[in-house]
mmCIF file of C-alpha atoms and ligand atoms in Angstrom:
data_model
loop_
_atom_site.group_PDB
_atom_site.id
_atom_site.type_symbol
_atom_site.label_atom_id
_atom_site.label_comp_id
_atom_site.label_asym_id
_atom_site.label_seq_id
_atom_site.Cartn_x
_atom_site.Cartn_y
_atom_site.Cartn_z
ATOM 1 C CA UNK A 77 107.435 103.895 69.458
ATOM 2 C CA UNK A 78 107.357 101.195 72.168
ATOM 3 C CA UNK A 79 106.115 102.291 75.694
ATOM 4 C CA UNK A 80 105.748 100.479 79.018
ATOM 5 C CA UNK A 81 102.201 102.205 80.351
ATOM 6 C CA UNK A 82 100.654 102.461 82.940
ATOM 7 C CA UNK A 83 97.231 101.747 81.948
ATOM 8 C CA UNK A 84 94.705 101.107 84.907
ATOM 9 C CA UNK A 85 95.520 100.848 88.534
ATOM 10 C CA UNK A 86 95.604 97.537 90.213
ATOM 11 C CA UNK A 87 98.052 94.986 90.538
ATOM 12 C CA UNK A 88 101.670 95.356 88.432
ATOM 13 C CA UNK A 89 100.210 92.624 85.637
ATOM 14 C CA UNK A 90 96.906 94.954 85.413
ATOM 15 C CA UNK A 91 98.182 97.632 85.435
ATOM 16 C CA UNK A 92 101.112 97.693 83.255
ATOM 17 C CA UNK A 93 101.209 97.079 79.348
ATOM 18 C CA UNK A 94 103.353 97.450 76.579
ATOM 19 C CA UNK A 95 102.234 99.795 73.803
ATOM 20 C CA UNK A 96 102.696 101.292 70.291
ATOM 21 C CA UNK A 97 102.763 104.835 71.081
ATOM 22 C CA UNK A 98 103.685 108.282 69.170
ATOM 23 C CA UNK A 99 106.923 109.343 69.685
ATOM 24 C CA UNK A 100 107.190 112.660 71.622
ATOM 25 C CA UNK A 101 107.836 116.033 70.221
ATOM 26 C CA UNK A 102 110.275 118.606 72.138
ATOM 27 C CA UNK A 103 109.490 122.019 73.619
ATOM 28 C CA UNK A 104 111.528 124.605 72.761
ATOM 29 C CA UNK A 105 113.540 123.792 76.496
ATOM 30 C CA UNK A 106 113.307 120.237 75.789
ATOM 31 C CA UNK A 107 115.901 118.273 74.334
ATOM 32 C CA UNK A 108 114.334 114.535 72.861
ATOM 33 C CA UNK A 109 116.460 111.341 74.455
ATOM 34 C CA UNK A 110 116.785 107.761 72.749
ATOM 35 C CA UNK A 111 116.617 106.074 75.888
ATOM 36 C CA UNK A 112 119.140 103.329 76.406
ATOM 37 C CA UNK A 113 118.809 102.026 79.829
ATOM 38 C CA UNK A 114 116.103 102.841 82.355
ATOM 39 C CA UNK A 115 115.881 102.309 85.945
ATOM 40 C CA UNK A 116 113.164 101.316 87.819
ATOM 41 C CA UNK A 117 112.391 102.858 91.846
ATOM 42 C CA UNK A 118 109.307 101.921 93.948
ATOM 43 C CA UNK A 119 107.457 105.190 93.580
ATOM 44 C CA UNK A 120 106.507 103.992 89.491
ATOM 45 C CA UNK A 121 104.902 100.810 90.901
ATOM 46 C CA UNK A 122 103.769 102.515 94.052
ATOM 47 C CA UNK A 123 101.559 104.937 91.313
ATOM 48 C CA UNK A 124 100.512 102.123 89.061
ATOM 49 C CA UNK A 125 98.790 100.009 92.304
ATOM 50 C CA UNK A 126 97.202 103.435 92.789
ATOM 51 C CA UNK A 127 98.460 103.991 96.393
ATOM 52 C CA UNK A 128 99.916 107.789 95.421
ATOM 53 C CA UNK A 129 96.554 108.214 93.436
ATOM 54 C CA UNK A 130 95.365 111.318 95.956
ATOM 55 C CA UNK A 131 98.603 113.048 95.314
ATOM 56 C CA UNK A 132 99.839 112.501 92.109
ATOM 57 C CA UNK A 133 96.725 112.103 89.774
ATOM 58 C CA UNK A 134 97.205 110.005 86.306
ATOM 59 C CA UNK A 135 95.753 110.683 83.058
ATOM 60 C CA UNK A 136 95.580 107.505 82.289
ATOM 61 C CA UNK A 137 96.888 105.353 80.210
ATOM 62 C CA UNK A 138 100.410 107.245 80.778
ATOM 63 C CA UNK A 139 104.022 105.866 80.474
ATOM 64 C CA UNK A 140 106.045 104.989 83.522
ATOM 65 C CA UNK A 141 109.493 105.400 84.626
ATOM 66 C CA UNK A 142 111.222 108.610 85.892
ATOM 67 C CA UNK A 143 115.134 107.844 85.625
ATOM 68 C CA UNK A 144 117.016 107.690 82.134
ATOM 69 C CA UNK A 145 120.375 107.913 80.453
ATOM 70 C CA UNK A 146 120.611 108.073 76.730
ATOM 71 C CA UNK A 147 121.654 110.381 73.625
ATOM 72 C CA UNK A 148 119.954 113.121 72.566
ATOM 73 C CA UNK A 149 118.730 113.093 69.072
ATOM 74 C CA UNK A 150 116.999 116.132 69.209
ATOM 75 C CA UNK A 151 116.581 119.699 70.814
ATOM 76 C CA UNK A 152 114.228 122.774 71.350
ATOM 77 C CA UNK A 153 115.011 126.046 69.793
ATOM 78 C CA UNK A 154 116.125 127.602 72.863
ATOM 79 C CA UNK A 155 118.275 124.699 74.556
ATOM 80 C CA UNK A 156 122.043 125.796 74.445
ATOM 81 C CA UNK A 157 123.817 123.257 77.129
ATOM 82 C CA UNK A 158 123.417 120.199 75.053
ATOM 83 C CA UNK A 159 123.942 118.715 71.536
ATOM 84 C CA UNK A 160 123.001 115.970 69.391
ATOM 85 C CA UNK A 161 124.879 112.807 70.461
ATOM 86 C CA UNK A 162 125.501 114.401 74.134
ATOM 87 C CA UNK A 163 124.778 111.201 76.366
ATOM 88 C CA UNK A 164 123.002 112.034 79.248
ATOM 89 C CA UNK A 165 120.962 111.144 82.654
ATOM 90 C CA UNK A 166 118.196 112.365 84.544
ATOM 91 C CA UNK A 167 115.216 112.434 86.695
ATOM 92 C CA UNK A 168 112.796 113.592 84.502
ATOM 93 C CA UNK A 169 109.865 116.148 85.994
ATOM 94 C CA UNK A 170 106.622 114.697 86.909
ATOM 95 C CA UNK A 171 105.206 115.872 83.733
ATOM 96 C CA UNK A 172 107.333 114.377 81.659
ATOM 97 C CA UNK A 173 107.364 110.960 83.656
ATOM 98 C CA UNK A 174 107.781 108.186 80.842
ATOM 99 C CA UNK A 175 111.010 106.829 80.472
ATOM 100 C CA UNK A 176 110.453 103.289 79.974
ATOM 101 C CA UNK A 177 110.245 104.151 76.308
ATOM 102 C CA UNK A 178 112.015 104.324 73.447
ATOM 103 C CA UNK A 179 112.144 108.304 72.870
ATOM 104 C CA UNK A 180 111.593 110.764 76.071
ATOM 105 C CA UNK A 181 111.247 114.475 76.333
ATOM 106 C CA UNK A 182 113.053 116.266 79.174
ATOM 107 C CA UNK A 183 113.643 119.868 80.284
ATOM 108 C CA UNK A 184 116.933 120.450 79.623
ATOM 109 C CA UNK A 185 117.619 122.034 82.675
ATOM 110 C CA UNK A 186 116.562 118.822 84.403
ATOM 111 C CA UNK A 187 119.262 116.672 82.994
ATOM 112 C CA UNK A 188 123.315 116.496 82.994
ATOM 113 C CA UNK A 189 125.883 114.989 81.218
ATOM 114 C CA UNK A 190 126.572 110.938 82.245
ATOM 115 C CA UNK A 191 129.314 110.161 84.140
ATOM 116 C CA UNK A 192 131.716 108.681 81.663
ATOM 117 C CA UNK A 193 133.488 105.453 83.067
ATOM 118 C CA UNK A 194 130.159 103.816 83.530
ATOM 119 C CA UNK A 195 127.546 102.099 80.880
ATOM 120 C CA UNK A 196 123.895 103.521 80.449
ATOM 121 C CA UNK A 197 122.649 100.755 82.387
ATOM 122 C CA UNK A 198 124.917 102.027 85.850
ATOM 123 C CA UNK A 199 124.020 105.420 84.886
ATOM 124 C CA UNK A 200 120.548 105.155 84.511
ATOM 125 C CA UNK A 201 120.062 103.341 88.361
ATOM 126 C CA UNK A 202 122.179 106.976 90.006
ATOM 127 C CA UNK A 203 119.340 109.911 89.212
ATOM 128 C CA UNK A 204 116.334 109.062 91.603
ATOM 129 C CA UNK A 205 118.250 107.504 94.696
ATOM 130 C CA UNK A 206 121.562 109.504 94.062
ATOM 131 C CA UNK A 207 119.594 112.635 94.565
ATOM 132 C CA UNK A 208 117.195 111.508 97.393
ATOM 133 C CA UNK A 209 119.832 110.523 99.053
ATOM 134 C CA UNK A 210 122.134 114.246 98.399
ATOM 135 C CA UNK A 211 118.924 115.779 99.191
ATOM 136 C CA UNK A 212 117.864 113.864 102.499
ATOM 137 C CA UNK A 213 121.503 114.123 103.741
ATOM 138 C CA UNK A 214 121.981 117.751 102.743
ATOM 139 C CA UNK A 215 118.787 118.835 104.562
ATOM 140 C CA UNK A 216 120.347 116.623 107.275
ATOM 141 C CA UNK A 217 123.445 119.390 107.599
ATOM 142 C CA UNK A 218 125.570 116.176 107.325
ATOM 143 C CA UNK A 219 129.313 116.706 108.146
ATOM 144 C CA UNK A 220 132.639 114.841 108.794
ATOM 145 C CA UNK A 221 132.764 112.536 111.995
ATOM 146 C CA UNK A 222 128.523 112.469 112.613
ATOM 147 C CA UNK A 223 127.391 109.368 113.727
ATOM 148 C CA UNK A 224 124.858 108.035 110.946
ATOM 149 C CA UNK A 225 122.222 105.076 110.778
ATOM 150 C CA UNK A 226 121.296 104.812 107.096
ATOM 151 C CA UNK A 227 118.152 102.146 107.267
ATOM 152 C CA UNK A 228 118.454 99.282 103.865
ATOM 153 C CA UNK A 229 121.876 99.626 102.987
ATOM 154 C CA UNK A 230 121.203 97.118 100.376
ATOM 155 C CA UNK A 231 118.158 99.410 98.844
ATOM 156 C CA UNK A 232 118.722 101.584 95.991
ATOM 157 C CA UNK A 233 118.815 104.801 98.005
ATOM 158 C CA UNK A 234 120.472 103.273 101.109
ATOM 159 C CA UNK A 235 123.362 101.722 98.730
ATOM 160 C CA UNK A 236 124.098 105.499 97.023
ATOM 161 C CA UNK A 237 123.977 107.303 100.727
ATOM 162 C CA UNK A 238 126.223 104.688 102.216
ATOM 163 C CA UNK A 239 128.393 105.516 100.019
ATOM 164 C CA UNK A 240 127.670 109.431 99.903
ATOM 165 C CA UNK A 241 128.172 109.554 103.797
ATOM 166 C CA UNK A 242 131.251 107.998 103.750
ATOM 167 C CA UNK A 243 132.647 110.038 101.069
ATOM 168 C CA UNK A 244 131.636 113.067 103.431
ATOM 169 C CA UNK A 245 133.639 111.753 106.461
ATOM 170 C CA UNK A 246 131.097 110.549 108.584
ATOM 171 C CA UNK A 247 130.811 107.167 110.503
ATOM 172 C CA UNK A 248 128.299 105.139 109.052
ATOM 173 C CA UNK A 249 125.847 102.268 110.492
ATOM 174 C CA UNK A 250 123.407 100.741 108.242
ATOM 175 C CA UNK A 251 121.194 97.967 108.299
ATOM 176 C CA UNK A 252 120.340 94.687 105.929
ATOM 177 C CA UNK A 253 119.183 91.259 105.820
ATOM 178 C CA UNK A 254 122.583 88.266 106.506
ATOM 179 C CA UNK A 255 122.441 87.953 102.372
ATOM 180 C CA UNK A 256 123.438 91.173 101.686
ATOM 181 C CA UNK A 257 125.880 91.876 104.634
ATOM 182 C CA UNK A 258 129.212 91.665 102.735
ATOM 183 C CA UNK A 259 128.149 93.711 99.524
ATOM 184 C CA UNK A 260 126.676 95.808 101.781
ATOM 185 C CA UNK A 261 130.271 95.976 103.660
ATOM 186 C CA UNK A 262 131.938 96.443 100.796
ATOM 187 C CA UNK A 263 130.321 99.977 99.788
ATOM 188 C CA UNK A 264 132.285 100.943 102.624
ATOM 189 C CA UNK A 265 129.557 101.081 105.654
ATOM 190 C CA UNK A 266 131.617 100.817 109.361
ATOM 191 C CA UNK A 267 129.134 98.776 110.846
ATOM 192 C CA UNK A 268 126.807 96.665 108.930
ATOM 193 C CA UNK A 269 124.105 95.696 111.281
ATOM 194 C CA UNK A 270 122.226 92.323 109.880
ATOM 195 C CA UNK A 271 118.560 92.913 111.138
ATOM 196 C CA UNK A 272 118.144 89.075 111.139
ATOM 197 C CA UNK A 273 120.707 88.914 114.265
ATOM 198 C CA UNK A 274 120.950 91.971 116.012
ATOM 199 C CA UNK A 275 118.366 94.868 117.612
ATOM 200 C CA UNK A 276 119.790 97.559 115.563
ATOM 201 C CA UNK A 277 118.355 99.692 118.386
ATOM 202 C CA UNK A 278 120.998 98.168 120.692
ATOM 203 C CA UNK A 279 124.064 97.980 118.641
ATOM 204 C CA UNK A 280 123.752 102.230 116.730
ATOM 205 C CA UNK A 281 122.428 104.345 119.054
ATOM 206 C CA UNK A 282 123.731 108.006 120.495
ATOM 207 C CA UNK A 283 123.628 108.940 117.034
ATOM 208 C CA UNK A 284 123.685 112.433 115.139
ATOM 209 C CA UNK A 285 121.153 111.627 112.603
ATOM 210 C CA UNK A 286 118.960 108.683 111.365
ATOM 211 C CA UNK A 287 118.374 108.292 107.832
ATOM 212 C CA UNK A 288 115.097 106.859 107.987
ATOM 213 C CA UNK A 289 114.218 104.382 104.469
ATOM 214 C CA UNK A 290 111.587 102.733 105.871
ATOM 215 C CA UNK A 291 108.913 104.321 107.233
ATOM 216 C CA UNK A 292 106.082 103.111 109.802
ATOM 217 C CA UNK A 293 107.474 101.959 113.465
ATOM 218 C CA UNK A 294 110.803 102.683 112.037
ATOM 219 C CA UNK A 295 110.492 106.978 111.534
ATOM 220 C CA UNK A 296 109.199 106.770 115.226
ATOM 221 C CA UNK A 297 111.603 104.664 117.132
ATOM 222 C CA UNK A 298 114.448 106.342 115.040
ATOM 223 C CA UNK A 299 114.144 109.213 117.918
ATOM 224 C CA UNK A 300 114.563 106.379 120.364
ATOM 225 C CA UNK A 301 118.431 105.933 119.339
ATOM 226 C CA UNK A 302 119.232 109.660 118.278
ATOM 227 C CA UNK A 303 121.009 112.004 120.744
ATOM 228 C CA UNK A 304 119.355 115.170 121.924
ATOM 229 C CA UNK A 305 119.940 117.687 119.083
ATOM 230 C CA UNK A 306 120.436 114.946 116.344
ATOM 231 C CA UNK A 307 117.954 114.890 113.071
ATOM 232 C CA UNK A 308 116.123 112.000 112.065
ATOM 233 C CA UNK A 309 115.726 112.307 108.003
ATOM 234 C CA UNK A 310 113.185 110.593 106.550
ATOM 235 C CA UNK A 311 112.103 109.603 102.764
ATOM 236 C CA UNK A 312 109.034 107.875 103.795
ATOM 237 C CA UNK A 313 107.468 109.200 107.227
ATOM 238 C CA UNK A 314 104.915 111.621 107.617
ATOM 239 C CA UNK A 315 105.711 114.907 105.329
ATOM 240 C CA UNK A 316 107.183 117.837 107.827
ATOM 241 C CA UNK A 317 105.684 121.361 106.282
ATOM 242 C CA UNK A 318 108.239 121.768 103.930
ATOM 243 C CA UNK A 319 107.197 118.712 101.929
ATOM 244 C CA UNK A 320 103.834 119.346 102.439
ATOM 245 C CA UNK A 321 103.731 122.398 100.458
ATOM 246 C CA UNK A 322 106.095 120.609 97.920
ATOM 247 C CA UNK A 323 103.718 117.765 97.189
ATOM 248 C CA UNK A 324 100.413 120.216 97.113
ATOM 249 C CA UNK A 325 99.239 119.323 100.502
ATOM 250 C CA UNK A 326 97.050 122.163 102.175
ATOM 251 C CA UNK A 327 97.074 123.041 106.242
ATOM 252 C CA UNK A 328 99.339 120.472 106.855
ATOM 253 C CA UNK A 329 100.089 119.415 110.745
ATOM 254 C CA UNK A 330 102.453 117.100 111.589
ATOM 255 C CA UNK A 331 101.007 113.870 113.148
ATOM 256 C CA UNK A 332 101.090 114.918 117.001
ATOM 257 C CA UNK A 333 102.905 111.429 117.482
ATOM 258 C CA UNK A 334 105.705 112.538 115.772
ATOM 259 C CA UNK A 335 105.612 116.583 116.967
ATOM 260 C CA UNK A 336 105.276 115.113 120.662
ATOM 261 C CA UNK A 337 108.961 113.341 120.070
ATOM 262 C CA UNK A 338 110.508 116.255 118.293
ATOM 263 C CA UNK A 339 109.653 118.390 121.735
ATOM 264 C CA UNK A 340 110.911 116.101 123.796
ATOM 265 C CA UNK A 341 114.170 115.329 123.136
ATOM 266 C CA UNK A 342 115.214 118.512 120.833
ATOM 267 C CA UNK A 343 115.313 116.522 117.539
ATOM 268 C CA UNK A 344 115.028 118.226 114.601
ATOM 269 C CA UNK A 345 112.900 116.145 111.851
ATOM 270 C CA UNK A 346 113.180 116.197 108.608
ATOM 271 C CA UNK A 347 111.530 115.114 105.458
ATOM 272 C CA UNK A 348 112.738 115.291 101.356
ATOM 273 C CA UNK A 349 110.034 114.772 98.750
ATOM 274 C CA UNK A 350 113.109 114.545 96.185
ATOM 275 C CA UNK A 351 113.373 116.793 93.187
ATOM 276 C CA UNK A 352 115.020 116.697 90.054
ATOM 277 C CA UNK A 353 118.579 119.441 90.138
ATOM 278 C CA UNK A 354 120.982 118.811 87.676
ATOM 279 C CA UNK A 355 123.724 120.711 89.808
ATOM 280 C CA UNK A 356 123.562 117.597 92.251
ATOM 281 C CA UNK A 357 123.856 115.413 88.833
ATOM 282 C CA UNK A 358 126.858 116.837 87.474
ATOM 283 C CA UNK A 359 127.575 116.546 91.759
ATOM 284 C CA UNK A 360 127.293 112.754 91.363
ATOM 285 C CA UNK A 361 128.598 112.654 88.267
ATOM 286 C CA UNK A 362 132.112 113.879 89.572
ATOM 287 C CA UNK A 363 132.428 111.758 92.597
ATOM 288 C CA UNK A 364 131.385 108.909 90.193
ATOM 289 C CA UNK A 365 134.516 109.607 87.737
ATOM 290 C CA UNK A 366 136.853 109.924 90.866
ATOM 291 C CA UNK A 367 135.569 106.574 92.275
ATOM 292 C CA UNK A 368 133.537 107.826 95.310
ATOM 293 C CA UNK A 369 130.683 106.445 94.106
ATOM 294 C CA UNK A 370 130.070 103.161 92.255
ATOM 295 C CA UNK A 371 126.701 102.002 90.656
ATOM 296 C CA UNK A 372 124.955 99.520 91.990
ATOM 297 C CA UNK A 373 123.264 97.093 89.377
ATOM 298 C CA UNK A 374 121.019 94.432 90.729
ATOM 299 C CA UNK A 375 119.592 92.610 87.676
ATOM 300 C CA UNK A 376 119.127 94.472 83.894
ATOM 301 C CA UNK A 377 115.690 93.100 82.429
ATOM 302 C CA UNK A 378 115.499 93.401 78.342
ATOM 303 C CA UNK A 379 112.341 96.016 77.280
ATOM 304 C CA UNK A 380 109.589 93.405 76.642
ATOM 305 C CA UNK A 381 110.445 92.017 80.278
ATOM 306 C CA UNK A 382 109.485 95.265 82.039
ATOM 307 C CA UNK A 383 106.392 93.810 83.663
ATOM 308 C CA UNK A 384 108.287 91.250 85.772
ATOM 309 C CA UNK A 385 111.096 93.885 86.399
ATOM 310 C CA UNK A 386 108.875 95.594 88.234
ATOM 311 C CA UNK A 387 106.972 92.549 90.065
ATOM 312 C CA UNK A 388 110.597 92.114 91.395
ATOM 313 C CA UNK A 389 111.540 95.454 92.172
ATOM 314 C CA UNK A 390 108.013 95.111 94.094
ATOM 315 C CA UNK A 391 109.131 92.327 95.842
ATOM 316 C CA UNK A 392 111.136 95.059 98.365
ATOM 317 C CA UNK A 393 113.935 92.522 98.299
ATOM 318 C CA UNK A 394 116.380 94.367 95.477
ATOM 319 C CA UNK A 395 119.676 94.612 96.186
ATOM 320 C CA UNK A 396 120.767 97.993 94.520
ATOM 321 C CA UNK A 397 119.021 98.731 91.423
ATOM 322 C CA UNK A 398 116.628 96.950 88.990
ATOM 323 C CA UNK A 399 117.558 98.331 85.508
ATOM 324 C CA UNK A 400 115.762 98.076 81.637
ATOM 325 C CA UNK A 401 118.268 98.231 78.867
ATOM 326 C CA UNK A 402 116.613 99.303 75.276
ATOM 327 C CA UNK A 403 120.511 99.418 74.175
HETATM 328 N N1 NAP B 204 110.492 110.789 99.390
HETATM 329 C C1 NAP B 204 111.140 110.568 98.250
HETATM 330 O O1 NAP B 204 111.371 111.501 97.466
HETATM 331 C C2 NAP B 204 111.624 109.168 97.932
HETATM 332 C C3 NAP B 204 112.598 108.996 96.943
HETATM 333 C C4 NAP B 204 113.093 107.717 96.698
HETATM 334 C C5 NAP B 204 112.577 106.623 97.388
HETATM 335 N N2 NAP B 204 111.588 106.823 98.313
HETATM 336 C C6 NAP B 204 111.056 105.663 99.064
HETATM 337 O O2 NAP B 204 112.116 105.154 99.851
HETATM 338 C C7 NAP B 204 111.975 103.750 100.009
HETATM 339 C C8 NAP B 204 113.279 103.065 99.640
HETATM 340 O O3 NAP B 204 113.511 103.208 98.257
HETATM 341 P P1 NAP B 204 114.580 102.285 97.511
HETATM 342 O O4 NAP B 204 114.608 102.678 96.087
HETATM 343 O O5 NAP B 204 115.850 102.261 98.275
HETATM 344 O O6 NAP B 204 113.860 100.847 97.661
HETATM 345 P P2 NAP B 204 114.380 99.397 97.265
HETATM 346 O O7 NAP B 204 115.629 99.508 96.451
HETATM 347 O O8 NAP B 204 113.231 98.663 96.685
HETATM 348 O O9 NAP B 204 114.736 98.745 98.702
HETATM 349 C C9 NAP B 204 114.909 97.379 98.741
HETATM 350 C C10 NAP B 204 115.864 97.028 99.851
HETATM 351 O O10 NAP B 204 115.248 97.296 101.134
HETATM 352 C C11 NAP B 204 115.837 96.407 102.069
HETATM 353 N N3 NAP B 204 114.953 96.234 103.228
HETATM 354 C C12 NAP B 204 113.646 95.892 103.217
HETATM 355 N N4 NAP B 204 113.174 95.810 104.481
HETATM 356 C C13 NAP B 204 114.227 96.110 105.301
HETATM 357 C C14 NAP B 204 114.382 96.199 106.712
HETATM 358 N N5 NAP B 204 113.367 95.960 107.540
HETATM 359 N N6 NAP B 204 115.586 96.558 107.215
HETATM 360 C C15 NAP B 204 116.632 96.815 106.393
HETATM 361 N N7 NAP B 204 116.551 96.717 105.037
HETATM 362 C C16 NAP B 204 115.359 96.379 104.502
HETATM 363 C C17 NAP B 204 115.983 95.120 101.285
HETATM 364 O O11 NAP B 204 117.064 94.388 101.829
HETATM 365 P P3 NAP B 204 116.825 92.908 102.446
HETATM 366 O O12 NAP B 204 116.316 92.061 101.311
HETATM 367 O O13 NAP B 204 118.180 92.558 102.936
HETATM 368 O O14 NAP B 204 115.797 93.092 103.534
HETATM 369 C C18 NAP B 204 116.265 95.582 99.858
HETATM 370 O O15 NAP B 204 117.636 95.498 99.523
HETATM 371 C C19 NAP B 204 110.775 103.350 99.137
HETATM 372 O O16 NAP B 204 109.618 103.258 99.944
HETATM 373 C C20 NAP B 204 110.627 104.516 98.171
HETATM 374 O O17 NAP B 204 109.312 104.672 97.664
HETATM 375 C C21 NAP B 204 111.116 108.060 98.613
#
């Protein structure tokens, strides 16, 4: 079969190549998926430039791509929740990363039923961000009425918690570039703050939690616009000890930056290294067949275009998600 692989670290053109593969065999809890759309997220090219390389170590040459929706067309002897022909999504587990492929294997208990008003493609760009975002929020304690900064609206994750936070009841702020404002509106954000214009710092602040998207300057000063007692939740700060254990990192401290703020003003911080639950699929799932939740597609690349797919996705400039379609 055909695989996108990743098969040296460097830059995405390097690194990446398209090749003739065996097809994989199932586990007896695995249940083999004809992939029909893929979707592509920042942590595949992230690992291929060999920037997660300490964490998450690569037997190289290894296909990419965690998120999938497809049919299965095959299962292991002691899989009971699916059938031949069910169409699915997932995240798969880090060990069975390689969806940007024809065939994938995935633990069944991984994976859930697609929603079923949407195409592969839209269904294939919810697992990743859809449950970063459930998972981020969640840890949060996110309620009706908080006051909520969620940074890149117009990212893949920010675009699914908009709309996540919103169907929760809670007021939500979020931040793009002037191109994106009124797509960005229309996912139902209150106050759409274009970072091109305004301080975001001046216009959201007193808040009850940041969702922090972007990392660097932007996990720290998120305490500066938080009220005592908020949380500032974060996908891509510094790791708090939960994570740490998570992602197989020993005698972990916080950086004393970031413990110094969390004293100060009574701030709870939080960090989600996301993980792969099919109850929060069949989760988004529902609130995708009642219309709480819509997809959002950016561009769909064909299989053989993978490689610049992912130069674009790299470009940090998607709006919503970048999506391969083997359909
Ligand atoms: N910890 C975890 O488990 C986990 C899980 C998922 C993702 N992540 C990480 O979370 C980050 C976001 O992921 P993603 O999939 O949402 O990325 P993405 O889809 O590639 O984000 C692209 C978007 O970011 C926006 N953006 C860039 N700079 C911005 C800024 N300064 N202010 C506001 N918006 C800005 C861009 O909008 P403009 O063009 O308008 O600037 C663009 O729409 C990535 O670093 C990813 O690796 C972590």
């Amino acid at each position: 079969m055909k695989a996108l692989q990743i098969v040296k670290y460097g830059e995405i053109t390097e690194s990446l190549s398209i090749n003739e593969i065996e097809k994989p065999t199932v586990q007896s809890k695995d249940i083999l998926v004809e992939v029909k759309a893929a979707s592509l997220n920042p942590i595949d090219y992230k690992m291929a430039q060999g920037h997660l390389k300490e964490l998450l170590d690569l037997d190289l040459p290894v296909t990419i791509g965690f998120d999938v929706s497809g049919v299965v067309v095959e299962k292991g002897n002691d899989v009971t929740s699916f059938e031949i022909g069910d169409e699915i999504y997932a995240r798969v587990p880090q060990e069975q990363m390689g969806t940007i492929a024809e065939f994938v294997t995935i633990n069944a208990d991984k994976v859930a039923k697609k929603p079923e008003n949407i195409s592969f493609e839209e269904a294939s760009g919810l697992p990743l961000t859809g449950l970063t975002a459930i998972q981020a929020l969640e840890k949060a304690g996110l309620k009706e009425d908080d006051r909520i900064l969620i940074h890149a609206g117009s990212g893949g994750v920010g675009s699914f918690a908009i709309q996540y936070a919103k169907a929760k009841g809670a007021i939500v702020y979020t931040t793009t570039s002037s191109k994106n404002v009124d797509w960005v509106k229309a996912l139902g954000a209150d106050r759409v703050i274009d970072y091109k214009e305004e301080d975001y710092k001046e216009v959201a602040n007193n808040l009850d939690i940041v969702f922090d998207t972007l990392g660097d300057d932007y996990t720290f000063d998120a305490f500066k616009i938080i009220k005592e007692g908020g949380v500032v939740t974060s996908i891509v700060g510094p790791p708090d000890e939960e994570s740490a254990k998570i992602m197989g990192i020993p005698d972990y401290n916080l950086p004393e930056q970031l413990s110094n703020l969390i004293e100060e003003k009574s701030i709870a911080y939080k960090h989600t290294w996301m993980q792969p639950n099919a109850a929060q699929l069949k989760e988004i799932k529902t609130m995708v067949e009642e219309g709480d939740i819509k997809p959002t597609v950016d561009l769909i690349y064909e299989f053989e275009d993978g490689i610049d797919a992912y130069e674009y996705l790299a470009t940090g400039r998607a709006e919503g998600k970048v999506i391969i379609s083997l359909s």
